[in-house]
Short mmCIF file of C-alpha atoms in Angstrom, two decimals:
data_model
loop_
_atom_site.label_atom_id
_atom_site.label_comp_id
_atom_site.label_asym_id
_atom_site.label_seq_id
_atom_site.Cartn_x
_atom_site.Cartn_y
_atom_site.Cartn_z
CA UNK Y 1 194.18 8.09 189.11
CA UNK Y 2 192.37 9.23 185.66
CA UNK Y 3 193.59 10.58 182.74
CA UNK Y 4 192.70 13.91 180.96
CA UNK Y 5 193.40 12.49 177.19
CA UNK Y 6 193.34 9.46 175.25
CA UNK Y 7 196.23 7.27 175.06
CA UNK Y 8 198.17 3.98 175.41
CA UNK Y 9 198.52 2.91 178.77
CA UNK Y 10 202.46 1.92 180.47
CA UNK Y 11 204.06 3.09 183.59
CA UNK Y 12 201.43 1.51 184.96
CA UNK Y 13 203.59 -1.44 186.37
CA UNK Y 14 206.25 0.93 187.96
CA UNK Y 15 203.00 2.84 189.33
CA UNK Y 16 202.40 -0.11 191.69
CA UNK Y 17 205.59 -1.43 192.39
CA UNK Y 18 205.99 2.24 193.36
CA UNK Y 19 202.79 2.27 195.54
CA UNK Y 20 203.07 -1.02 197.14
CA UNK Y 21 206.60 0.29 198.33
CA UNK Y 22 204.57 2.47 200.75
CA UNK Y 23 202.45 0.19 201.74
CA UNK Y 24 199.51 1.15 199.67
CA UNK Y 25 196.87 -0.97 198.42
CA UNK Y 26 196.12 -0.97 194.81
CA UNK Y 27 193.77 -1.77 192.17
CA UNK Y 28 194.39 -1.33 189.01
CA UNK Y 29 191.45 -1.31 186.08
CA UNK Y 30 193.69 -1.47 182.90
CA UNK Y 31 197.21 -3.19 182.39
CA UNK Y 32 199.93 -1.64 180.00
CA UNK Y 33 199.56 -1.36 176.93
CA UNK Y 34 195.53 -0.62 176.90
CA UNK Y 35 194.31 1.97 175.78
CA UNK Y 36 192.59 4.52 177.47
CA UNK Y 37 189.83 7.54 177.40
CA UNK Y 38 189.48 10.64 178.49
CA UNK Y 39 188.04 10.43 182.30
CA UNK Y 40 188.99 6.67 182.45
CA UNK Y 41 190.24 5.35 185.86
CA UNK Y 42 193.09 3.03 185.70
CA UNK Y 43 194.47 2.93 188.77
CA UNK Y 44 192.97 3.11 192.57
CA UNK Y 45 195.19 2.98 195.67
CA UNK Y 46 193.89 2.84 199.04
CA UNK Y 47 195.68 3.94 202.35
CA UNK Y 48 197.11 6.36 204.27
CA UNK Y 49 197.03 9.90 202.65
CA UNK Y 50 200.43 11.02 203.71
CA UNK Y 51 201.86 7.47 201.90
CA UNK Y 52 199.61 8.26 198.63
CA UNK Y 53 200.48 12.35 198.49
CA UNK Y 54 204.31 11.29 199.09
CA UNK Y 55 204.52 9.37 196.12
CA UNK Y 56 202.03 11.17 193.72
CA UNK Y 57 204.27 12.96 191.70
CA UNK Y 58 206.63 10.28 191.01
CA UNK Y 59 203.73 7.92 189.83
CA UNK Y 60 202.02 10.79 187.59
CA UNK Y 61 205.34 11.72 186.04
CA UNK Y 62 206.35 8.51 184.84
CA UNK Y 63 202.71 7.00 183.71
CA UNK Y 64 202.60 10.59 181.92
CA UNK Y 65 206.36 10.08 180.51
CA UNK Y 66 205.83 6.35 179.51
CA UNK Y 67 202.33 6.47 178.00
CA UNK Y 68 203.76 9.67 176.02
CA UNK Y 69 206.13 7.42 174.67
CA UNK Y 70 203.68 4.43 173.86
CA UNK Y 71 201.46 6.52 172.56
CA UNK Y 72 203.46 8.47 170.06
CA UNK Y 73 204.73 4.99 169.16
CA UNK Y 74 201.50 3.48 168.70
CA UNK Y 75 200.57 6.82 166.53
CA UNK Y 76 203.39 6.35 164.28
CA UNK Y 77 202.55 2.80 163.19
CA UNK Y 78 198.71 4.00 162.58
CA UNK Y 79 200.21 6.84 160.30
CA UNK Y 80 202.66 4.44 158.73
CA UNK Y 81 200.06 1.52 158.21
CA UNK Y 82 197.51 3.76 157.11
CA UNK Y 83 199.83 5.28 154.23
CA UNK Y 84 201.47 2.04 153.21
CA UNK Y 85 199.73 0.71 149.69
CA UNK Y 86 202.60 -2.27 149.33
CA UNK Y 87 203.82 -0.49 146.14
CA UNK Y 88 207.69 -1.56 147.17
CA UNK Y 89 207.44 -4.06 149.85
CA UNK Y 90 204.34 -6.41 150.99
CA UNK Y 91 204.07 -5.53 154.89
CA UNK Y 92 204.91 -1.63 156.25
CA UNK Y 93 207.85 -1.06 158.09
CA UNK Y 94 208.61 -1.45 162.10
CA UNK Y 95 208.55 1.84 163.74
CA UNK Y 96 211.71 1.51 165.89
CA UNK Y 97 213.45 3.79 168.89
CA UNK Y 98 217.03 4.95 168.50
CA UNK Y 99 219.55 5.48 170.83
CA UNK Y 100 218.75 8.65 171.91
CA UNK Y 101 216.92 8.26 175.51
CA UNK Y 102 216.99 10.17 178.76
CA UNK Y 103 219.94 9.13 180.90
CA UNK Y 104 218.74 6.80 183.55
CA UNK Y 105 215.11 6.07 182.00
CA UNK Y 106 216.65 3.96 179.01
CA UNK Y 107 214.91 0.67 180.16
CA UNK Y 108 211.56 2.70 180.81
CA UNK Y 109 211.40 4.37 177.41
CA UNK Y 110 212.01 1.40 175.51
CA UNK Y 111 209.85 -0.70 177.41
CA UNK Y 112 207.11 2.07 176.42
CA UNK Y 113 207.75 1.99 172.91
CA UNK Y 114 207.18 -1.83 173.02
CA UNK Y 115 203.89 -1.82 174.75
CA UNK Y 116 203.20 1.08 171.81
CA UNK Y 117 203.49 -1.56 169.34
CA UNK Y 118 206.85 -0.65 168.13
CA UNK Y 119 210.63 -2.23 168.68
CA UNK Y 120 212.95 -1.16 170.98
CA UNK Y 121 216.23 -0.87 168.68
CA UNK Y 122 219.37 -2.48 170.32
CA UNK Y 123 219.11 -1.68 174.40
CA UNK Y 124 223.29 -1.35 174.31
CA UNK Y 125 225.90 -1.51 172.66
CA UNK Y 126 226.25 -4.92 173.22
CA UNK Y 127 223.53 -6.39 171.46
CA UNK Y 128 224.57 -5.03 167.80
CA UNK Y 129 227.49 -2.83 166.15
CA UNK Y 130 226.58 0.27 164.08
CA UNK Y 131 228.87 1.80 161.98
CA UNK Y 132 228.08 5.69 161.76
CA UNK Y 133 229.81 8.54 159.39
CA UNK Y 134 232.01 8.96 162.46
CA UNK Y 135 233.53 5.82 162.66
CA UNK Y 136 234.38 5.94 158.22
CA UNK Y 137 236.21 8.80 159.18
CA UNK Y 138 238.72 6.33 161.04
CA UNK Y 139 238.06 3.28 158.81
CA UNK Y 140 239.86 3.20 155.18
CA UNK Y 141 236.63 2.50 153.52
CA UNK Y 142 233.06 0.86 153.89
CA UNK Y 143 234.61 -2.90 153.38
CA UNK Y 144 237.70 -2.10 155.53
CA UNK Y 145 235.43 -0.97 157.94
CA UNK Y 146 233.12 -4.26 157.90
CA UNK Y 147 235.93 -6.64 157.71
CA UNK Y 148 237.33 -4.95 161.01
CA UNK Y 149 234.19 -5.07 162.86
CA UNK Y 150 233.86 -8.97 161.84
CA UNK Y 151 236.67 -10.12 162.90
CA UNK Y 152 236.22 -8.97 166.48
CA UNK Y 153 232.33 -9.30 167.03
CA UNK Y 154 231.97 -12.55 165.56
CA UNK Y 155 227.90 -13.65 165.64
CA UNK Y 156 226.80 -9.91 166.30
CA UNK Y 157 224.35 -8.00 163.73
CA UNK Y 158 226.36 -5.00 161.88
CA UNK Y 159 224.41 -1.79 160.54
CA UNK Y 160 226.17 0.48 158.54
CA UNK Y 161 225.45 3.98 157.47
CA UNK Y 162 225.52 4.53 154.40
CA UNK Y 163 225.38 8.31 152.25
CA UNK Y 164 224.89 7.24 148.70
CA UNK Y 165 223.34 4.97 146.70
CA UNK Y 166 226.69 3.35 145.62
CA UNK Y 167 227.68 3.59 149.06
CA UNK Y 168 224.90 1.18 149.70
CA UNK Y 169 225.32 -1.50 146.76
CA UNK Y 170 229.02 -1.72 148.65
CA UNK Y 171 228.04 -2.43 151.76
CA UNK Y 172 225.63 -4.74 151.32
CA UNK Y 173 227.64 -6.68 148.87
CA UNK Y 174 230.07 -6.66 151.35
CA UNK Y 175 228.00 -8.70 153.90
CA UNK Y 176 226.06 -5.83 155.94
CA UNK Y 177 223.12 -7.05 157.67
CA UNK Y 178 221.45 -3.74 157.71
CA UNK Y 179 222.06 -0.35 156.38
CA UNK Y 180 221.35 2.52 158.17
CA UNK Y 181 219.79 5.70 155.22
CA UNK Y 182 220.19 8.49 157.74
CA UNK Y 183 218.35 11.46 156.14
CA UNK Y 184 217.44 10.45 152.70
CA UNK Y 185 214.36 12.18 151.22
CA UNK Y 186 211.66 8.78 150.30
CA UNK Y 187 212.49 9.48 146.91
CA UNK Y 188 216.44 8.58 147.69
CA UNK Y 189 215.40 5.96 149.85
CA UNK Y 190 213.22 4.22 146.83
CA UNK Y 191 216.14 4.42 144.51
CA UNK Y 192 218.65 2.39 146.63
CA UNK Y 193 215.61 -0.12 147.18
CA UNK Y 194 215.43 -0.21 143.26
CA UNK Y 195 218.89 -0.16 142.73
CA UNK Y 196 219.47 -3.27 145.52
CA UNK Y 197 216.64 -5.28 143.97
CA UNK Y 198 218.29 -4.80 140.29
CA UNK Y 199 221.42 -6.48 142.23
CA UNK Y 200 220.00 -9.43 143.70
CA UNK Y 201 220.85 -7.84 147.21
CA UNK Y 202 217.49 -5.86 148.66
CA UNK Y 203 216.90 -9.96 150.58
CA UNK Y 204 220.36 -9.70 151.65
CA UNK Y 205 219.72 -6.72 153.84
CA UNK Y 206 217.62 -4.90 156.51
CA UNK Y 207 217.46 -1.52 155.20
CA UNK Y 208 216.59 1.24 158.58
CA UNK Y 209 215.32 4.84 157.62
CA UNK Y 210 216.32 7.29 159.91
CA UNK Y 211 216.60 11.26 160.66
CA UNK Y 212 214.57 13.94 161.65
CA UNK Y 213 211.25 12.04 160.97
CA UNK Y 214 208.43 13.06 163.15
CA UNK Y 215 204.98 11.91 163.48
CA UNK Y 216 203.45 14.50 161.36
CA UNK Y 217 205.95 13.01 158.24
CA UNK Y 218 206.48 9.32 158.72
CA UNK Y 219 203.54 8.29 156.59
CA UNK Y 220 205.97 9.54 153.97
CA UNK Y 221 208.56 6.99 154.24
CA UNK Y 222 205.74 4.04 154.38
CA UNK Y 223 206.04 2.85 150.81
CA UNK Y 224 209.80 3.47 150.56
CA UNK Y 225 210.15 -0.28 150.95
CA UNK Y 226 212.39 0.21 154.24
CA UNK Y 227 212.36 -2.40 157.10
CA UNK Y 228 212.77 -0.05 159.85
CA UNK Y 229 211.85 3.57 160.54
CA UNK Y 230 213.65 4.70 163.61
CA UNK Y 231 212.57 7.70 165.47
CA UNK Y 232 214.29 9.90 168.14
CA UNK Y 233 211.44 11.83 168.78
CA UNK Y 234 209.57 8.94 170.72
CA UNK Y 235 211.87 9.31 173.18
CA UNK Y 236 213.47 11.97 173.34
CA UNK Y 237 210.70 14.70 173.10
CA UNK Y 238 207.13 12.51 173.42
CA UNK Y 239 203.87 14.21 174.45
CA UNK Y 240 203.26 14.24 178.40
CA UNK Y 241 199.71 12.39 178.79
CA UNK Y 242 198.16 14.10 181.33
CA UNK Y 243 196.74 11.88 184.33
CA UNK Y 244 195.36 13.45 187.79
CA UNK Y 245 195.21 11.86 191.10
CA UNK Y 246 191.99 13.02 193.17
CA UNK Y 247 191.54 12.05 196.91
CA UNK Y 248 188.22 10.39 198.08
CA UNK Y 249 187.24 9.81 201.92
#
């Protein structure tokens, strides 16, 4: 198996549990999370042809899928360390996945983003609570809302969403652990980084920028001072690395 195109190797692992399912022999000459050139071999199998040619599809698609996804990850954080001068924060912020992934390949495209270099978000809705515009609409207010939420997840991590500057200074006074600045312009995002700071409160919080931000414009939001840049396009619409199988007597 070779690829056409640079990239960041993952799927790899799935490739061979995949492969050894058909009795197939394989050696593999990268692990995930390499990267990889143009014309580079990563993966051999040896066996039967009918056992390799039934499975080569499956394999391609999801090394193509998953190394899309680590590999618009692992772009992201170049872009975003590359722009980052420290100007509002010392280190430049975690490139994150959302919740938006494919139904059934959840596990797959986080685990991608991860070898990528980036953080997989929260896997479920177990692992955290985040409060979204939606759920205000049913609360009386930002502190109503947190007090609620505290009282019945005691120990998890709450993220709010929050619209406005003062909307922020409320929420994290009121004991949010992150806040959630879901389409702010970098200029918007700077001022509630300002405005927390000149409260004592920017330590007190994670703050997560989020919305519409692609590869092309997330060096942008690398000196906002944000924790967090989350990204639905890593996932949800990644390029497909292309990889070829040939077959060798």
């Amino acid at each position: 198996v070779c690829a056409a195109e640079p990239g960041i190797l993952a799927g790899l692992e799935e490739a061979s549990l995949l492969a050894a399912s058909v009795g197939l022999k394989i050696t593999t000459y990268a692990i995930d999370g390499d990267d990889f050139l143009p014309g580079q071999v990563v993966v051999e199998l040896t066996g039967a042809a009918r056992a390799v040619l039934g499975i080569e599809r499956t394999m391609l698609n999801m090394m193509s899928h998953m190394s899309g996804v680590a590999t618009a990850t692992s772009r992201a954080i170049t872009a975003v360390t590359e722009a980052h001068t420290g100007l509002h924060a010392d280190n430049p912020p975690r490139i994150t996945a959302t919740r938006k992934t494919l139904p059934g390949l959840r596990m797959f495209q986080k685990k991608a983003v991860v070898l990528g270099g980036g953080l997989p978000h929260r896997i479920d809705l177990a692992e955290a609570v985040l409060i979204k515009d939606n759920h205000l609409m049913i609360a009386t207010d930002i502190v109503a809302a947190l007090v609620r939420v505290r009282d019945r997840v005691e120990g998890l991590p709450i993220e709010i969403e929050v619209e406005s500057l003062p909307d922020a200074l409320i929420a994290a006074e009121a004991g949010a652990d992150c806040l959630l600045l879901d389409n702010f312009e970098p200029e918007g995002i700077v001022e509630i980084v300002n405005a927390l700071r000149s409260a004592s409160l920017r330590d007190a919080v994670s703050l997560e920028a989020s919305g519409g931000i692609t590869i092309d414009t997330v060096s942008r939001y690398a000196d906002t001072g944000v924790d967090f840049i989350s990204m639905g396009i890593l996932t949800m619409s990644p390029p497909h690395i292309d990889f070829s199988l040939h077959l060798t007597s």
